[in-house]
PDB file of C-alpha atoms in Angstrom:
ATOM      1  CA  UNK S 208      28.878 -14.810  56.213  1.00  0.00           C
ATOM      2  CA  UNK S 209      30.014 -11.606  56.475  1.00  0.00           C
ATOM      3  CA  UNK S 210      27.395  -9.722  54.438  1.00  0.00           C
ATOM      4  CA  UNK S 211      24.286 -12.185  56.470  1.00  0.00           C
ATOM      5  CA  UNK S 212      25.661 -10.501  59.694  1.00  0.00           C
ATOM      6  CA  UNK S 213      26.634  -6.590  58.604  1.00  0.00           C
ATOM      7  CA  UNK S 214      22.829  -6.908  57.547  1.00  0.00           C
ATOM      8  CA  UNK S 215      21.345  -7.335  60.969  1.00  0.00           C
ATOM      9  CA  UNK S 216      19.740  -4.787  62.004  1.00  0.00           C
ATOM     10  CA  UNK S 217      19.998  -4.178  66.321  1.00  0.00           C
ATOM     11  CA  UNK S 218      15.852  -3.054  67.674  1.00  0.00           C
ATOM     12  CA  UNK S 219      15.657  -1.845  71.066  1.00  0.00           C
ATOM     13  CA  UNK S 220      13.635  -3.884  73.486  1.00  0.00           C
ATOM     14  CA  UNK S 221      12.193  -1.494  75.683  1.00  0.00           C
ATOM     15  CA  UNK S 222      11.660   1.975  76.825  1.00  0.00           C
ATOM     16  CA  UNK S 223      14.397   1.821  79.312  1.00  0.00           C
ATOM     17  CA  UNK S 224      18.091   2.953  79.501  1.00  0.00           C
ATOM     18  CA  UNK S 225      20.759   1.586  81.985  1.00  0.00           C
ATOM     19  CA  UNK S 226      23.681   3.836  83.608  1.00  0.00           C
ATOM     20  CA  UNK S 227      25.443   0.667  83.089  1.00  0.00           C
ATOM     21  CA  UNK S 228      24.140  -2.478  81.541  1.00  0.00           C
ATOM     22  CA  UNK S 229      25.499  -5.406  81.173  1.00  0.00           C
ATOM     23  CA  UNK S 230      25.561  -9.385  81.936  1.00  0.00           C
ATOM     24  CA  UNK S 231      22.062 -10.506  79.925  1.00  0.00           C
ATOM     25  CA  UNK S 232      21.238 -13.458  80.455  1.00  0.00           C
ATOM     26  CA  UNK S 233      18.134 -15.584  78.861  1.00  0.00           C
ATOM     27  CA  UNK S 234      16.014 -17.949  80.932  1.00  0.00           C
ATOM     28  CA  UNK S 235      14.892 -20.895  78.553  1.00  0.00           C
ATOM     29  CA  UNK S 236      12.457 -21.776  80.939  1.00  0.00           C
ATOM     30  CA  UNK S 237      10.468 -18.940  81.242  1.00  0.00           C
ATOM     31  CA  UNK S 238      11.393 -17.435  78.398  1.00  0.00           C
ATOM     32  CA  UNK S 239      12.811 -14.270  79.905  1.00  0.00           C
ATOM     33  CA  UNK S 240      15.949 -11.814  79.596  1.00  0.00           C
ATOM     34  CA  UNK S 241      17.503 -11.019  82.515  1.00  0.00           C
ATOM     35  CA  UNK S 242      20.391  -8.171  82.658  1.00  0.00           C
ATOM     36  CA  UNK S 243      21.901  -6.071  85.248  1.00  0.00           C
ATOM     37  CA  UNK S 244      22.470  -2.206  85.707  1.00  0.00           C
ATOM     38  CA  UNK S 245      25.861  -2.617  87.796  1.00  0.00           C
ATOM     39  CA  UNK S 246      25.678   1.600  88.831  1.00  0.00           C
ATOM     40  CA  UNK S 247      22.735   1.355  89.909  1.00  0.00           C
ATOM     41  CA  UNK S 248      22.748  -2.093  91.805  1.00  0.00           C
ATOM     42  CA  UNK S 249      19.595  -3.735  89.570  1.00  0.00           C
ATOM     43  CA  UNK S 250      18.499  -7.073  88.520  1.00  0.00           C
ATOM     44  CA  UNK S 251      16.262  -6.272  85.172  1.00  0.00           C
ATOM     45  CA  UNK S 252      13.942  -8.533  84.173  1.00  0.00           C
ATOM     46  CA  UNK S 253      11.481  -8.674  80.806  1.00  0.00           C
ATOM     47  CA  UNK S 254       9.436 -10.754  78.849  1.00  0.00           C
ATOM     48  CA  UNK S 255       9.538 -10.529  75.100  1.00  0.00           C
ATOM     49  CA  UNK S 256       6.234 -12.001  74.679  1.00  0.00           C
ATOM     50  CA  UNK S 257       4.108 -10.770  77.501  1.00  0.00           C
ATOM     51  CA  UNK S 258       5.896  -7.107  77.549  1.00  0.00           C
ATOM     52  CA  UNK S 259       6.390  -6.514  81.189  1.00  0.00           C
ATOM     53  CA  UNK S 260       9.317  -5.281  82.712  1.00  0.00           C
ATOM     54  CA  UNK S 261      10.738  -5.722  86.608  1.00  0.00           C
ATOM     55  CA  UNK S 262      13.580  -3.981  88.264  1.00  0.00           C
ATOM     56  CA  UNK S 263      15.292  -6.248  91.157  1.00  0.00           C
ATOM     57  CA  UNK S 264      17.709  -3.651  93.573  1.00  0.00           C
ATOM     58  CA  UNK S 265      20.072  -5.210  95.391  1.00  0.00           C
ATOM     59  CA  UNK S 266      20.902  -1.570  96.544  1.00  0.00           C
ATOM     60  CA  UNK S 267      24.990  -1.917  96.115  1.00  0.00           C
ATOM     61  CA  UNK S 268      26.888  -2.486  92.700  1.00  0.00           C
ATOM     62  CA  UNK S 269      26.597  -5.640  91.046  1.00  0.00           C
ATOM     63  CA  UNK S 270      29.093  -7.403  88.870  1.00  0.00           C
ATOM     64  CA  UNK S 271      27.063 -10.069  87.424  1.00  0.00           C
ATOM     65  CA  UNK S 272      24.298 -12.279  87.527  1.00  0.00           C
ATOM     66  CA  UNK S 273      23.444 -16.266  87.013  1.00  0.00           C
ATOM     67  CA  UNK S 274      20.545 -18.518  87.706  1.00  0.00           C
ATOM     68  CA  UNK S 275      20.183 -21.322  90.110  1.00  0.00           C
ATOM     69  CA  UNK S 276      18.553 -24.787  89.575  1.00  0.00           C
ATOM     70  CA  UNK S 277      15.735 -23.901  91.878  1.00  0.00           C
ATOM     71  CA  UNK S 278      14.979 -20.612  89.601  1.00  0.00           C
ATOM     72  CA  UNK S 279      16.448 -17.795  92.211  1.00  0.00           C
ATOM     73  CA  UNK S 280      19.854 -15.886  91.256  1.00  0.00           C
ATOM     74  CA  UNK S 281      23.378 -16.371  92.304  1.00  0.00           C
ATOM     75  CA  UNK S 282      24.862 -12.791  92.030  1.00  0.00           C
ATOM     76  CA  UNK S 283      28.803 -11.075  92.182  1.00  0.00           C
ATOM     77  CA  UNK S 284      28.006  -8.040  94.740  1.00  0.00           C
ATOM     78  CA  UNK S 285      30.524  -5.249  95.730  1.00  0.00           C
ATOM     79  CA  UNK S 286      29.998  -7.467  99.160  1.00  0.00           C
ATOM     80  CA  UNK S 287      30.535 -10.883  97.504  1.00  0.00           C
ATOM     81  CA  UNK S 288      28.950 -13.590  96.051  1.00  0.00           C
ATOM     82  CA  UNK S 289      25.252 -14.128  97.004  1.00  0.00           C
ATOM     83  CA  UNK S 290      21.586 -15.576  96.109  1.00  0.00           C
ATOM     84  CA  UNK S 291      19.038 -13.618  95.252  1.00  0.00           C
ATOM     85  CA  UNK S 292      15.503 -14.521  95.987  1.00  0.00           C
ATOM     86  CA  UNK S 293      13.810 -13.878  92.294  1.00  0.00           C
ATOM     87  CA  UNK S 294      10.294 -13.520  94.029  1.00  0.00           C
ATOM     88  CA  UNK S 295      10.865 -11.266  97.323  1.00  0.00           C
ATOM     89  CA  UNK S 296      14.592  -9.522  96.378  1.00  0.00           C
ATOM     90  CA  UNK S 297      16.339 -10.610  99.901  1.00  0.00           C
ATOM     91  CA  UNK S 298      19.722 -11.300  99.443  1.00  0.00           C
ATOM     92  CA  UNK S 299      21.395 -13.916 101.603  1.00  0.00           C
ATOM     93  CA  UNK S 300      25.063 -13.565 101.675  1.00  0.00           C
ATOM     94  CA  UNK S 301      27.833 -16.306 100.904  1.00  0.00           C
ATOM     95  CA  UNK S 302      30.971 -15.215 101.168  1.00  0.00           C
ATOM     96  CA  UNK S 303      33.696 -12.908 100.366  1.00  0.00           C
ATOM     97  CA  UNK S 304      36.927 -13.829  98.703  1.00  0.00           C
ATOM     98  CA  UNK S 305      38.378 -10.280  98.732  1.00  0.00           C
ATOM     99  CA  UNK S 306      36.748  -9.202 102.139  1.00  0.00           C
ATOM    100  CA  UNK S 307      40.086  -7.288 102.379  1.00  0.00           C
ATOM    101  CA  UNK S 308      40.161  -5.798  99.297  1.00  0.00           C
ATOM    102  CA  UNK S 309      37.723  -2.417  99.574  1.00  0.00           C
ATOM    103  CA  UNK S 310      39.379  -1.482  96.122  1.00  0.00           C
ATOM    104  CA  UNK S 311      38.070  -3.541  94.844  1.00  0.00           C
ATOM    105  CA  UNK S 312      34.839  -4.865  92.582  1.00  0.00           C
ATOM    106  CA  UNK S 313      33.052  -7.611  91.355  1.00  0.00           C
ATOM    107  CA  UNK S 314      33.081  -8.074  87.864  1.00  0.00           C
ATOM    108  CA  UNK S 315      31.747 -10.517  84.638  1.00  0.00           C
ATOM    109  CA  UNK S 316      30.067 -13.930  86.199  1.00  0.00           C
ATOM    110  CA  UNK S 317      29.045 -16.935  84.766  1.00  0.00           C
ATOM    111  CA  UNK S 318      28.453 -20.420  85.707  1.00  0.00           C
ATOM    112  CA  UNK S 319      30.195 -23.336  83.578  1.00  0.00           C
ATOM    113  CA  UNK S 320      29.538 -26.421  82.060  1.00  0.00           C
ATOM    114  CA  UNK S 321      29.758 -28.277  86.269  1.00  0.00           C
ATOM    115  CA  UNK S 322      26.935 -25.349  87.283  1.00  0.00           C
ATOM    116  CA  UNK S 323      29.185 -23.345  89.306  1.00  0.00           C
ATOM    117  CA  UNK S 324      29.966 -20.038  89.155  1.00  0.00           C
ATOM    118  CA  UNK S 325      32.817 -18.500  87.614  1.00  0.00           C
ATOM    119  CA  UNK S 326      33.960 -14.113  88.532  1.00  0.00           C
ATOM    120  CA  UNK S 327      36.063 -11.651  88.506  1.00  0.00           C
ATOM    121  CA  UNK S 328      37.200  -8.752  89.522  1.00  0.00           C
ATOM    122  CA  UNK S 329      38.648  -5.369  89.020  1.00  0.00           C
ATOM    123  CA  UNK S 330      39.946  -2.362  90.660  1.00  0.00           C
ATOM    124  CA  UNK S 331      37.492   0.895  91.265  1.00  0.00           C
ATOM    125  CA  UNK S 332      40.240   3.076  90.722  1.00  0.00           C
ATOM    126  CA  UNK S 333      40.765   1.250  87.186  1.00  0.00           C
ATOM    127  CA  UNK S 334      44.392   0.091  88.377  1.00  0.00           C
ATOM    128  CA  UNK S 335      45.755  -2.750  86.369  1.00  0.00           C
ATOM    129  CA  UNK S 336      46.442  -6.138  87.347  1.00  0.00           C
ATOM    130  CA  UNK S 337      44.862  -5.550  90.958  1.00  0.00           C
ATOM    131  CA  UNK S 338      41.673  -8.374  90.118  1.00  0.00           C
ATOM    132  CA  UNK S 339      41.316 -12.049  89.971  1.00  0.00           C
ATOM    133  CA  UNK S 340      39.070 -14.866  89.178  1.00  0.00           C
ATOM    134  CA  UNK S 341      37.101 -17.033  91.521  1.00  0.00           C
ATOM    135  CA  UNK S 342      35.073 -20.301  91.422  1.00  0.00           C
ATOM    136  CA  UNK S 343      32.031 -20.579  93.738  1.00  0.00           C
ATOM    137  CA  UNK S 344      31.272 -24.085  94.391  1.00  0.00           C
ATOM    138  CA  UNK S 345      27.754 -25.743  95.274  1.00  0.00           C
ATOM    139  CA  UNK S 346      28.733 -26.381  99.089  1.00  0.00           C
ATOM    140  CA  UNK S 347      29.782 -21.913  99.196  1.00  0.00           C
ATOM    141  CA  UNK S 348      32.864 -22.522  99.009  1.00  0.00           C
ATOM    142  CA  UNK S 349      35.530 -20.431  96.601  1.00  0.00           C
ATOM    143  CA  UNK S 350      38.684 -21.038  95.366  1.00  0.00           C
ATOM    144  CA  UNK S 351      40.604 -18.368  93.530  1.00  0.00           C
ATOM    145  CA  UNK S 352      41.828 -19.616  90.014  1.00  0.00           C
ATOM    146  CA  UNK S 353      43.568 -16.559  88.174  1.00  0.00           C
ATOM    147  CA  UNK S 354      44.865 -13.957  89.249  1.00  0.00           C
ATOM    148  CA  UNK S 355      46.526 -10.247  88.106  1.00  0.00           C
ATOM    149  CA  UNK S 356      43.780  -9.410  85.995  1.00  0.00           C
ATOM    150  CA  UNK S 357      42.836  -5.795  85.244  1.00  0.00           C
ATOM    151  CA  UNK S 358      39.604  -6.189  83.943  1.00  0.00           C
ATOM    152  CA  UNK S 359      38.243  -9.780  83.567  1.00  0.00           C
ATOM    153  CA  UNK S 360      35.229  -9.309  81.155  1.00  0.00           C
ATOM    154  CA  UNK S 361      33.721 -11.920  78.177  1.00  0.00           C
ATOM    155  CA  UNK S 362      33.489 -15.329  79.722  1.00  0.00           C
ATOM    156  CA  UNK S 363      32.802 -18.418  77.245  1.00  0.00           C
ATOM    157  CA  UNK S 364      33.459 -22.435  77.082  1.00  0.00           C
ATOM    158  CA  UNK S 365      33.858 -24.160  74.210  1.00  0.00           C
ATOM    159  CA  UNK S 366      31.078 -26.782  72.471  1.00  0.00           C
ATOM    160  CA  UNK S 367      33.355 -29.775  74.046  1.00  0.00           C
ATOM    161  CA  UNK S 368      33.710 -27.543  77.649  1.00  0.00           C
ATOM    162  CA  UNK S 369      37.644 -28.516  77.521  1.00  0.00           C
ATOM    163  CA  UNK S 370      38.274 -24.918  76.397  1.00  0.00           C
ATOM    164  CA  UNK S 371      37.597 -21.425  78.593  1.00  0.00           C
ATOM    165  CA  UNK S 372      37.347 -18.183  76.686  1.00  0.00           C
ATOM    166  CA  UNK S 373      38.390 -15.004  78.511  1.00  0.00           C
ATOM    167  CA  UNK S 374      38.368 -11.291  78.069  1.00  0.00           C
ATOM    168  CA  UNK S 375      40.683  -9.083  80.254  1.00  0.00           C
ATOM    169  CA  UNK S 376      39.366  -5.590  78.394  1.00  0.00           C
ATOM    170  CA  UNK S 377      42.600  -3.111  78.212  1.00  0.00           C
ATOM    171  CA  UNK S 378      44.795  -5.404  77.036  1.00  0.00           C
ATOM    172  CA  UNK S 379      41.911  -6.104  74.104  1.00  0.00           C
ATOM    173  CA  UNK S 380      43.130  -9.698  73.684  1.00  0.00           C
ATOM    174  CA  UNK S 381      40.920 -13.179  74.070  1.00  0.00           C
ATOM    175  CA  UNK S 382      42.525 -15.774  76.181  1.00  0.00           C
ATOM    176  CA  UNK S 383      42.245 -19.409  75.827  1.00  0.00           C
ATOM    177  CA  UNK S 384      42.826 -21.891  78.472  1.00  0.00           C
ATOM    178  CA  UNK S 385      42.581 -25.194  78.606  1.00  0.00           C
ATOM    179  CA  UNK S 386      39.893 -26.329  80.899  1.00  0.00           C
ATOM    180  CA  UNK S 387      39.575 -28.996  83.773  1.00  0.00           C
ATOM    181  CA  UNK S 388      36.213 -29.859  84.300  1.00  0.00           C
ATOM    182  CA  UNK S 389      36.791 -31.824  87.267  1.00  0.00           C
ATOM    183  CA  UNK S 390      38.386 -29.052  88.821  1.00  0.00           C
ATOM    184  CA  UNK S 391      37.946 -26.119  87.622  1.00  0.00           C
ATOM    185  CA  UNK S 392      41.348 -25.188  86.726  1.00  0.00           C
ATOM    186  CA  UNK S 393      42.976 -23.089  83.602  1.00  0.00           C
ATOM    187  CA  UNK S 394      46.025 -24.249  81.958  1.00  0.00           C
ATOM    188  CA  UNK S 395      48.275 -23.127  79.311  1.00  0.00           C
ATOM    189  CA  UNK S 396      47.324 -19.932  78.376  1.00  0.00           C
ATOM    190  CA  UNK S 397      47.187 -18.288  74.802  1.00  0.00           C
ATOM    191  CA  UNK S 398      46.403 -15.225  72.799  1.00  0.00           C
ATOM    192  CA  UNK S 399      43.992 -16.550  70.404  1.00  0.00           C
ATOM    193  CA  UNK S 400      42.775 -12.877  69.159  1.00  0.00           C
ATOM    194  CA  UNK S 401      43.704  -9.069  69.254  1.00  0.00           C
ATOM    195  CA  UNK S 402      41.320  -6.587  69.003  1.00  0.00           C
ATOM    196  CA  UNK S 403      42.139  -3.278  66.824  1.00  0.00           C
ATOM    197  CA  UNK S 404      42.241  -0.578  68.771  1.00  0.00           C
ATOM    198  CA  UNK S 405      40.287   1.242  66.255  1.00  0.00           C
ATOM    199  CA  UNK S 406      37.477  -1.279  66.726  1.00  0.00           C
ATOM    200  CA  UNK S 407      36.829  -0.080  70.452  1.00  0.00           C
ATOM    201  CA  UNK S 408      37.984  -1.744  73.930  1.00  0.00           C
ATOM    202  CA  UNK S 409      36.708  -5.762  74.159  1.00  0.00           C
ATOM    203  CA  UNK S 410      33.871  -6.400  76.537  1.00  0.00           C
ATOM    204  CA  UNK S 411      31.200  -9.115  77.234  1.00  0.00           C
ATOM    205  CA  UNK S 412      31.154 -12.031  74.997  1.00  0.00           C
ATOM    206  CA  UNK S 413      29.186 -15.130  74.281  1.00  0.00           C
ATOM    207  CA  UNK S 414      29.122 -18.238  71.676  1.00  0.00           C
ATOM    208  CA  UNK S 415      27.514 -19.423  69.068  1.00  0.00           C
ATOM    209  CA  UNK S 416      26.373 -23.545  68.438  1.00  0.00           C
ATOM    210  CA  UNK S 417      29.140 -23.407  65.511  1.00  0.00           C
ATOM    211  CA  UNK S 418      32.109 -22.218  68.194  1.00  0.00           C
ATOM    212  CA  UNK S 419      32.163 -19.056  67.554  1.00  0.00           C
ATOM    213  CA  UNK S 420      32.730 -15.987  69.193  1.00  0.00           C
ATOM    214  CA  UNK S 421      30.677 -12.655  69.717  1.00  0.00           C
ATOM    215  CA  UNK S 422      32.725  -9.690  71.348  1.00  0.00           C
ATOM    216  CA  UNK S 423      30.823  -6.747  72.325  1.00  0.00           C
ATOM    217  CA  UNK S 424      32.606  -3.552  72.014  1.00  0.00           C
ATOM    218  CA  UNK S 425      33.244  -0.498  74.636  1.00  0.00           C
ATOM    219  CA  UNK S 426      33.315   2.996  72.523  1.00  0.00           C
ATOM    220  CA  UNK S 427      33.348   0.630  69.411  1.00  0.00           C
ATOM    221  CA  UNK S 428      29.411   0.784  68.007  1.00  0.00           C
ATOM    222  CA  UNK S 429      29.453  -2.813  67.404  1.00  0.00           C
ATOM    223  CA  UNK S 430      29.309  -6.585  68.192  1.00  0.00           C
ATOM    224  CA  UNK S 431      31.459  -8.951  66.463  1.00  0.00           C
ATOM    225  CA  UNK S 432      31.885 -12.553  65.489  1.00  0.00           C
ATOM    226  CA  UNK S 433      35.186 -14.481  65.453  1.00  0.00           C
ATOM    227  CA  UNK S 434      36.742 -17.431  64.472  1.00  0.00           C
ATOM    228  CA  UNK S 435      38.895 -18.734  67.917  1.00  0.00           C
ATOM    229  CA  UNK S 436      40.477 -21.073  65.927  1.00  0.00           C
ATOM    230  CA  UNK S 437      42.016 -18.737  63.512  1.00  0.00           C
ATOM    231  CA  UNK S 438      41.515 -15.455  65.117  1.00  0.00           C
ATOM    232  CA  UNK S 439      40.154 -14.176  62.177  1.00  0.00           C
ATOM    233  CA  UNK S 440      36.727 -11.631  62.476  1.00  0.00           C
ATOM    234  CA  UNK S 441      33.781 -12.815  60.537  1.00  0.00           C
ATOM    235  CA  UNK S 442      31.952  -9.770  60.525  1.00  0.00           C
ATOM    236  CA  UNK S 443      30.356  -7.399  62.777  1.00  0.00           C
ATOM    237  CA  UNK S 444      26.838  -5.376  63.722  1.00  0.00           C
ATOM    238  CA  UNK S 445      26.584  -1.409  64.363  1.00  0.00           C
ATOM    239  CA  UNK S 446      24.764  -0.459  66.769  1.00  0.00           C
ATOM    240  CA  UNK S 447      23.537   3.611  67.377  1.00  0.00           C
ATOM    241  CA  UNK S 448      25.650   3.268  70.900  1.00  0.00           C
ATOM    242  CA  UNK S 449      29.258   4.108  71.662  1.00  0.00           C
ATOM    243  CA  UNK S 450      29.197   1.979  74.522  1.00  0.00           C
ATOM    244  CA  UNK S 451      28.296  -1.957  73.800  1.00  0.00           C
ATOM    245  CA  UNK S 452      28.677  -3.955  76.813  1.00  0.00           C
ATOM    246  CA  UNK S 453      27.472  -7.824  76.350  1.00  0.00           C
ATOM    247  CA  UNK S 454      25.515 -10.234  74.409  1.00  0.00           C
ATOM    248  CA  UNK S 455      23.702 -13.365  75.262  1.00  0.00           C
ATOM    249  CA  UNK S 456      21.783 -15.763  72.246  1.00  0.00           C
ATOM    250  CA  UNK S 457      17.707 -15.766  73.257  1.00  0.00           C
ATOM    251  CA  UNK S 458      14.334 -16.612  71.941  1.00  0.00           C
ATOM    252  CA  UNK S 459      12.562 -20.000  71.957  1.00  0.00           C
ATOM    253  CA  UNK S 460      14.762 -21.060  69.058  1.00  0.00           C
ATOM    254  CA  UNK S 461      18.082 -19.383  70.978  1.00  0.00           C
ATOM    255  CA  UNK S 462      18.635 -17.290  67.575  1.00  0.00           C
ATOM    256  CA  UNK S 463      17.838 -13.727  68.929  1.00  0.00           C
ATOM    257  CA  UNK S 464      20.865 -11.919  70.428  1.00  0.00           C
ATOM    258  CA  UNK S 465      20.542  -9.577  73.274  1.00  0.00           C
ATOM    259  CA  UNK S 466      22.646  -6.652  73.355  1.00  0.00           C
ATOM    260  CA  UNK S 467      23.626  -4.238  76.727  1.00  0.00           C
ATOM    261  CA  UNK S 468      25.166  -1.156  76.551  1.00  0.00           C
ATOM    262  CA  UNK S 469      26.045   1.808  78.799  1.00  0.00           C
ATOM    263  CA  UNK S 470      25.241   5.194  79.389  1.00  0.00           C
ATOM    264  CA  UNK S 471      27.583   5.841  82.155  1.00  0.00           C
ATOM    265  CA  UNK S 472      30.964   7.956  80.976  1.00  0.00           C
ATOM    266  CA  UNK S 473      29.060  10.087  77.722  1.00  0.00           C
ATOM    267  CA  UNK S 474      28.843  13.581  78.081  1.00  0.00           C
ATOM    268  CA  UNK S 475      25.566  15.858  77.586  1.00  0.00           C
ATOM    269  CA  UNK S 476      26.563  16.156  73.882  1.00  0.00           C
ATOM    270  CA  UNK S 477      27.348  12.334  72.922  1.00  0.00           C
ATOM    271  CA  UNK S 478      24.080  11.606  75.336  1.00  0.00           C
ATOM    272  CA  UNK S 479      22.352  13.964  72.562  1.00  0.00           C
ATOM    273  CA  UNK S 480      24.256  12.352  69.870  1.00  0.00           C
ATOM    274  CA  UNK S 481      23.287   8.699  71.413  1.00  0.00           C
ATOM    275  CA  UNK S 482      19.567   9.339  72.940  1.00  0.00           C
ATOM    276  CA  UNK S 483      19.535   4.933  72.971  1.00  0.00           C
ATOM    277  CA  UNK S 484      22.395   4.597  75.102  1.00  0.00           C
ATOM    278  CA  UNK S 485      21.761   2.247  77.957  1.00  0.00           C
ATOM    279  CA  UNK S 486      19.229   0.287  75.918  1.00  0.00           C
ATOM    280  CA  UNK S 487      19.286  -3.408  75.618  1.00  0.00           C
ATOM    281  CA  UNK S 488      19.001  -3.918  71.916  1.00  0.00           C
ATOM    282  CA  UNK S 489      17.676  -7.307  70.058  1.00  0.00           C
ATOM    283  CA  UNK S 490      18.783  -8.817  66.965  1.00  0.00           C
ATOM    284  CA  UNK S 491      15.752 -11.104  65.974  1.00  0.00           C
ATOM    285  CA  UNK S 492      16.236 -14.127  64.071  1.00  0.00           C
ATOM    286  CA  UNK S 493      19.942 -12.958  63.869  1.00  0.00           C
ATOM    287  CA  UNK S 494      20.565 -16.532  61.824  1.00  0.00           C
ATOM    288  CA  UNK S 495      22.721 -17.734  64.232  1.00  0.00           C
ATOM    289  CA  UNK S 496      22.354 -19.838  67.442  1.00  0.00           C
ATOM    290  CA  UNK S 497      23.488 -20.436  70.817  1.00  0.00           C
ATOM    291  CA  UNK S 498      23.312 -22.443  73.928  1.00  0.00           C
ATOM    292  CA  UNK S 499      21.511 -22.572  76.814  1.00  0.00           C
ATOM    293  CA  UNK S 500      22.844 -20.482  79.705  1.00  0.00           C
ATOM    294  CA  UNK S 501      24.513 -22.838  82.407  1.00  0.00           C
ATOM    295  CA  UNK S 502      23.017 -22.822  86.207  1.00  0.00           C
ATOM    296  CA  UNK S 503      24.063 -22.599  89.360  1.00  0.00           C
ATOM    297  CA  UNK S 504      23.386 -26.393  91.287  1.00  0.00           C
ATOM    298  CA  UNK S 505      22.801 -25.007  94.228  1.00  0.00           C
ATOM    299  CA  UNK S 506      22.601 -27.080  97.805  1.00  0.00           C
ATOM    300  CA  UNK S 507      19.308 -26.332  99.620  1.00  0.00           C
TER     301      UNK S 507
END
């Protein structure tokens, strides 16, 4: 498997660089991929078969994104959780779990096999251990479920959903807990895999329909794909960008994978030296597949 993937070969998707992308995100329905710019507070949407391209701002940083049932967004602000309204942009607030905490940021989001919504977050100042991880539940309410986490990034559940796959990105370890679907809660937590430093910090991460995992990789030119079970790498893409952020499976077969990555940090020479940086990159027909993205069921 390991020669299949080191062939891929990453295209960019459009004419249109991110300070700081991340968080894609396919909609099956309509057949579009969805991905943030956190910097810059934007909601990015584009269609792979019709070609257009529309910017969302929320107008504040943004941690991450999800769908609703009912097609609008359920976002992690810097001002809390939220929906989105996909058609207009207004932004109707929910609530705040770290209200209190002005040093602090939203993070990675996603919602879980029970449709709701799963984030974390981190410090602005980059301290460590200063975030935590929330569930948003259908009624708006929020319970906080982890906690002393520097910077909670790749979210995943296993094929069975009794598994949660976690990313805290300067430790560069995956984290498995057991997961409660009923409630929501993590147990018994393990260091299923270590990233080499020389491979670059661990960032976003998604999963394939065989269990696997894909890692995106800050300041490490490449995606990879491990084995959770063994902790053993299966191979990896490079990519022309330092700075890889997430991946998400797309497509109307789920087998393209959608790639973020960052501009933000380079300086004028590795901007030179990286003229794609902030693109969001596809491997088509990547011979692999994923899931569906999970949605928010949210009470009207």
């Amino acid at each position: 498997m390991i020669n299949l993937i080191e062939k891929l070969k990453p295209v960019v998707v459009l004419e249109h660089q991110c300070q700081l992308g991340e968080g894609p995100v396919w909609d099956f329905e309509k057949r579009i991929i969805i991905w943030i710019d956190i910097l810059k507070g934007e909601i990015h949407e584009h269609s792979p078969v019709e070609k257009w391209h529309r910017v969302l701002p929320v107008r504040e940083m943004i941690g991450s994104v999800a769908l609703c049932k009912d097609g609008d967004f359920i976002a992690a602000l810097q001002s809390g959780f939220a929906f989105i309204n996909r058609s207009s942009g207004e932004i109707k607030k929910i609530i705040d779990p770290e209200e209190h905490l002005s040093g602090n940021r939203f993070n990675e989001g996603k919602c879980d096999p029970a449709r709701r919504f799963f984030a974390g977050t981190m410090s602005l100042s980059k301290q460590q251990k200063q975030g935590s991880f929330y569930m948003l539940k259908a009624d708006g309410s929020v319970e906080k479920k982890l906690e002393n986490l520097s910077v909670p990034n790749g979210m995943a559940w296993s094929l069975d959903h009794q598994t949660f796959y976690q990313i805290d990105s300067p430790i560069s370890e995956v984290r498995s807990y057991d997961y409660d679907i009923g409630t929501g809660n993590f147990s018994n937590k393990k260091v299923i895999i270590n990233i080499p430093k020389e491979d670059g910090v661990p960032d976003g991460m998604t999963i394939d329909n065989e269990g696997m995992l894909w890692i995106a990789h800050w300041n490490g030119w490449q995606i990879s794909r491990w084995n959770p079970h063994t902790g053993r790498k299966l191979g990896s893409v490079s990519l022309p960008v330092a700075n890889v952020t997430s991946c998400t499976f797309g497509g109307d077969e789920l087998n393209d994978l959608y790639i973020t990555s960052a501009r933000a940090g380079l300086t004028e020479t590795e901007l030179n030296e990286q003229p794609l940086a902030g693109s969001v990159f596809v491997l088509k027909n990547s011979g692999y597949k994923g899931e569906e993205a999970f949605v928010f069921n949210r009470h009207q």
